[in-house]
GROMACS .gro file of C-alpha atoms in nm:
model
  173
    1UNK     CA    1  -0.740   1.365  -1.048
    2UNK     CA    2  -0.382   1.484  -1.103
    3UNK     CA    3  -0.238   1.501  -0.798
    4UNK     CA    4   0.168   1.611  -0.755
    5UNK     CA    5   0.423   1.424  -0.601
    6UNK     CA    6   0.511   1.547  -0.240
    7UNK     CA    7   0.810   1.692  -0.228
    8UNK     CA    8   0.874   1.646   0.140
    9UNK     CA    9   0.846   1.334   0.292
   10UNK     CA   10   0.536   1.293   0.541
   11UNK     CA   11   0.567   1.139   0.895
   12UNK     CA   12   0.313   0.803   0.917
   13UNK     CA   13   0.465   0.674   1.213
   14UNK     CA   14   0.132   0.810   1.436
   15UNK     CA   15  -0.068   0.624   1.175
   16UNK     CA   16  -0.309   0.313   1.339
   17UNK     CA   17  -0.576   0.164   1.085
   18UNK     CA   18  -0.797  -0.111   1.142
   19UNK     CA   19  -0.681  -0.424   0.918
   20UNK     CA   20  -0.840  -0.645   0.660
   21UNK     CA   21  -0.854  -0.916   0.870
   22UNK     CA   22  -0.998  -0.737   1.219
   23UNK     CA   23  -0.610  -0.672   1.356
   24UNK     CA   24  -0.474  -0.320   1.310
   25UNK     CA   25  -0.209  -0.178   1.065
   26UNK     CA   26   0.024   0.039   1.249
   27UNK     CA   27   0.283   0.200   1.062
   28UNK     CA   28   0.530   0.217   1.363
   29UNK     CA   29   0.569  -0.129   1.302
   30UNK     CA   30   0.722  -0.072   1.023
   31UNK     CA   31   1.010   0.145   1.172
   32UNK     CA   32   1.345   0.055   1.034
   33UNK     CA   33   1.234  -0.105   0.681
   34UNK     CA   34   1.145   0.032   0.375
   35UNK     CA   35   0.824  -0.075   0.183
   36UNK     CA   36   0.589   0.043  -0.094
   37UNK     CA   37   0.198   0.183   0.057
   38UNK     CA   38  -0.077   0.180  -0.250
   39UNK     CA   39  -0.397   0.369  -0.208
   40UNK     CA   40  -0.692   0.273  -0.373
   41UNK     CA   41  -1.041   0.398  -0.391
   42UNK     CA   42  -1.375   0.216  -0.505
   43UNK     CA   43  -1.274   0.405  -0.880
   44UNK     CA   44  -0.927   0.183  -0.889
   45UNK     CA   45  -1.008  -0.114  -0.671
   46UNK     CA   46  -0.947  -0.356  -0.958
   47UNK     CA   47  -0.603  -0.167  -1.010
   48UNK     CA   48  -0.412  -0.196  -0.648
   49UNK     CA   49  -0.323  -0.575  -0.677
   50UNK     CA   50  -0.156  -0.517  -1.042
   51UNK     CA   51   0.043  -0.253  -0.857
   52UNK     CA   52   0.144  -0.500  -0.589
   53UNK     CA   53   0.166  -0.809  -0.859
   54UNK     CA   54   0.392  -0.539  -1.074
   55UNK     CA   55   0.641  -0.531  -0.751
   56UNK     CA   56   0.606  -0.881  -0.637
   57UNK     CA   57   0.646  -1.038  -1.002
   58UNK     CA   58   1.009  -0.877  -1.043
   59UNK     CA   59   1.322  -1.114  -0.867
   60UNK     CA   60   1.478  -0.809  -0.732
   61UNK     CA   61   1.151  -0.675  -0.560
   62UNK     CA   62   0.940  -0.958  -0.463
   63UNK     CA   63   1.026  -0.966  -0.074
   64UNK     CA   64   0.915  -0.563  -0.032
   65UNK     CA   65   0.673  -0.523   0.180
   66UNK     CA   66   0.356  -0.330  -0.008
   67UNK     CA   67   0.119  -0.194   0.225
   68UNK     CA   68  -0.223  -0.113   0.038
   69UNK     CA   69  -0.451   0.110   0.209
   70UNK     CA   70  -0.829   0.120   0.067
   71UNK     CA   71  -0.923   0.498   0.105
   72UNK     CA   72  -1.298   0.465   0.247
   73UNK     CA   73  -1.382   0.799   0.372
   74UNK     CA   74  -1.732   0.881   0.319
   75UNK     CA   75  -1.878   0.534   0.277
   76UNK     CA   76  -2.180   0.572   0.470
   77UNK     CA   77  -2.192   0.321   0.792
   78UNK     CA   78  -2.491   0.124   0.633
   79UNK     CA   79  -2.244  -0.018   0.344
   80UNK     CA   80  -1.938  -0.021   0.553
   81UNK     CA   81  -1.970  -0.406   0.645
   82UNK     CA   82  -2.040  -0.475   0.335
   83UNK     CA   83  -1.738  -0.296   0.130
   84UNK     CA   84  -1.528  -0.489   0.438
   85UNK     CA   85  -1.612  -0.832   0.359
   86UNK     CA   86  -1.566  -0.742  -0.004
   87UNK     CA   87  -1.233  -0.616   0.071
   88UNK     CA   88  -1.154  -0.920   0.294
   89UNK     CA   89  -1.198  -1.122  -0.023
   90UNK     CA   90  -1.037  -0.932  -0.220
   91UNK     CA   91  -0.692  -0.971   0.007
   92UNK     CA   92  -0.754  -1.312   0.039
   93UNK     CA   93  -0.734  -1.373  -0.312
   94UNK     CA   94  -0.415  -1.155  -0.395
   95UNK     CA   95  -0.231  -1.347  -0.093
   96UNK     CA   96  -0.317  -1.676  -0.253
   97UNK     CA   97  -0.178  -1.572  -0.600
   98UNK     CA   98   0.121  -1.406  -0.441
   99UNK     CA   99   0.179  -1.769  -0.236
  100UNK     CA  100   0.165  -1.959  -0.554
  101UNK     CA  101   0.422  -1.687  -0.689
  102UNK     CA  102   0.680  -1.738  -0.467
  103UNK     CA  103   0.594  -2.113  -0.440
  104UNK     CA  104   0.653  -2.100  -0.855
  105UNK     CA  105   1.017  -1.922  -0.776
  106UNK     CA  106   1.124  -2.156  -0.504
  107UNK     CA  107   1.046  -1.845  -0.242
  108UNK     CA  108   0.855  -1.965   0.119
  109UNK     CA  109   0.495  -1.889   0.062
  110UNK     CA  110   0.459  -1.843   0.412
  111UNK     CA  111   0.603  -1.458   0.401
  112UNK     CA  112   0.332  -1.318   0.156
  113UNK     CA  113   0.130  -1.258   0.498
  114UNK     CA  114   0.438  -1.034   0.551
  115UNK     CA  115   0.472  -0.879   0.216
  116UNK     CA  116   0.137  -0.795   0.135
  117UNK     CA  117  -0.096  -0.599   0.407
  118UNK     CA  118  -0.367  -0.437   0.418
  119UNK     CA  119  -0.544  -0.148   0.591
  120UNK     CA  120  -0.880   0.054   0.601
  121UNK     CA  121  -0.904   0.409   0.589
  122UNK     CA  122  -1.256   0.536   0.688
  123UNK     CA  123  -1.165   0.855   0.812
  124UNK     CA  124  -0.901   1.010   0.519
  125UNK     CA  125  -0.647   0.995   0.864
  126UNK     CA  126  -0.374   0.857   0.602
  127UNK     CA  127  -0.486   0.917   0.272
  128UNK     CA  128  -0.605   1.309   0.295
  129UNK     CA  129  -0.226   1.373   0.422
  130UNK     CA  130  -0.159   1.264   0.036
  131UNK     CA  131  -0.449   1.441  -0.144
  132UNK     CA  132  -0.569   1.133  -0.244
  133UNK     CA  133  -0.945   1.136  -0.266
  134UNK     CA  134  -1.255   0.875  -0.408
  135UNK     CA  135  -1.224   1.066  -0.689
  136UNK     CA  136  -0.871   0.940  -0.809
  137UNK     CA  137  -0.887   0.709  -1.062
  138UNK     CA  138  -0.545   0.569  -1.066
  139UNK     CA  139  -0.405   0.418  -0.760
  140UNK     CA  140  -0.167   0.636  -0.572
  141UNK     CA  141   0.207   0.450  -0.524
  142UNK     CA  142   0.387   0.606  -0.178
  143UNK     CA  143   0.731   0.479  -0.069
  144UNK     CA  144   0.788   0.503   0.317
  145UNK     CA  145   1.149   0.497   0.425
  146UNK     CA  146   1.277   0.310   0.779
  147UNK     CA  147   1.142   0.633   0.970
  148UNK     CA  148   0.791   0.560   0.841
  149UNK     CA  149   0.818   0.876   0.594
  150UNK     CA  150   0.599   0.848   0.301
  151UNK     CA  151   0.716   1.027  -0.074
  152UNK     CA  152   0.445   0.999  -0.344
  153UNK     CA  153   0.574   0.822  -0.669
  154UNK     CA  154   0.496   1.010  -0.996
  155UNK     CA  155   0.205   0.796  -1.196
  156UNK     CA  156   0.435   0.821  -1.489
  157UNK     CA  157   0.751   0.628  -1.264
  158UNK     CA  158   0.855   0.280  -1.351
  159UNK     CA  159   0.737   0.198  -1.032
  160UNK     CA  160   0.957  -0.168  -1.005
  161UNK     CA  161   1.261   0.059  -1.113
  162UNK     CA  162   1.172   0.308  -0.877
  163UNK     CA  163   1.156   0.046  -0.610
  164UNK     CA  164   1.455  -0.134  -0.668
  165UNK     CA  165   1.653   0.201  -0.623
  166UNK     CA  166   1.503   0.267  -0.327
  167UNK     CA  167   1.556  -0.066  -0.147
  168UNK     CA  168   1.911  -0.083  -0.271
  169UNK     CA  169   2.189  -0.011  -0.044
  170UNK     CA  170   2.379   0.284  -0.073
  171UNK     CA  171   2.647   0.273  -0.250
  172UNK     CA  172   3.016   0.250  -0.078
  173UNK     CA  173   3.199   0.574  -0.109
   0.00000   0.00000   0.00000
């Protein structure tokens, strides 16, 4: 699917998902800090933690928050357990890797519970504001400012670049 960037940034802050872990992921929280939000579909499962691994693994990025969100809209209710404890493992091994990544650089392991969360979208409620689809087969990059505004990255972006210019403080005039 080729979908375009947005142009304009898009609100999240009414945005309340259930979690990976039975807790909820709202977005509110997040007012006042920037971080990264990856969608993924069943096409590009396998794809979303080398997107957060890709921001994690550089020095200058590895304490932004990324925020994946599994788009699950139209899984029918008889698999939906069953693609949640699959996704429940899945999370549980990218934290583990990410805690013996910041162990390896001398970083506490103890925020990667912080830096890498995860939420479930069964109803398209944050993912059809984005166009993004099951069909997609690359994994959709968003960056949400500190008023929980979401802008699309371009698939083509060096997404580590990308987020290093966005976290970085403006520049003194």
């Amino acid at each position: 699917m080729n979908r375009q960037p947005t142009r304009q940034p898009i609100d999240l802050s009414d945005v309340t998902l259930p979690g990976h872990d039975g807790g909820t992921l709202t977005f509110a929280d997040y007012r006042g800090r920037r971080a990264v939000l990856v969608l993924g579909n069943q096409r590009n499962a396998k794809q979303v933690p080398a997107v957060a691994g890709r921001i994690h693994g550089a020095a200058d990025t590895a304490d932004v928050t990324v925020i994946q969100v599994a788009h699950l809209k139209g899984v029918p209710r008889a698999f939906r357990r069953l693609a949640a404890v699959d996704i429940k493992r899945g999370m549980r091994g990218q934290l583990t890797a990410l805690r013996e990544q910041r162990t390896g650089r001398g970083l506490p392991a103890a925020d990667a519970d912080d830096l890498l969360v995860m939420g479930l979208d069964w109803s398209g409620e944050l993912t059809d504001r984005f166009g993004f689809t099951a069909r997609d087969d690359e994994p959709a990059a968003l960056l949400i400012d500190e008023q929980c505004r979401g802008v699309t990255v371009p698939a083509d972006a060096d997404l580590p670049g990308t987020v290093r210019s966005f976290i970085a403080p403006p520049a003194n005039l």
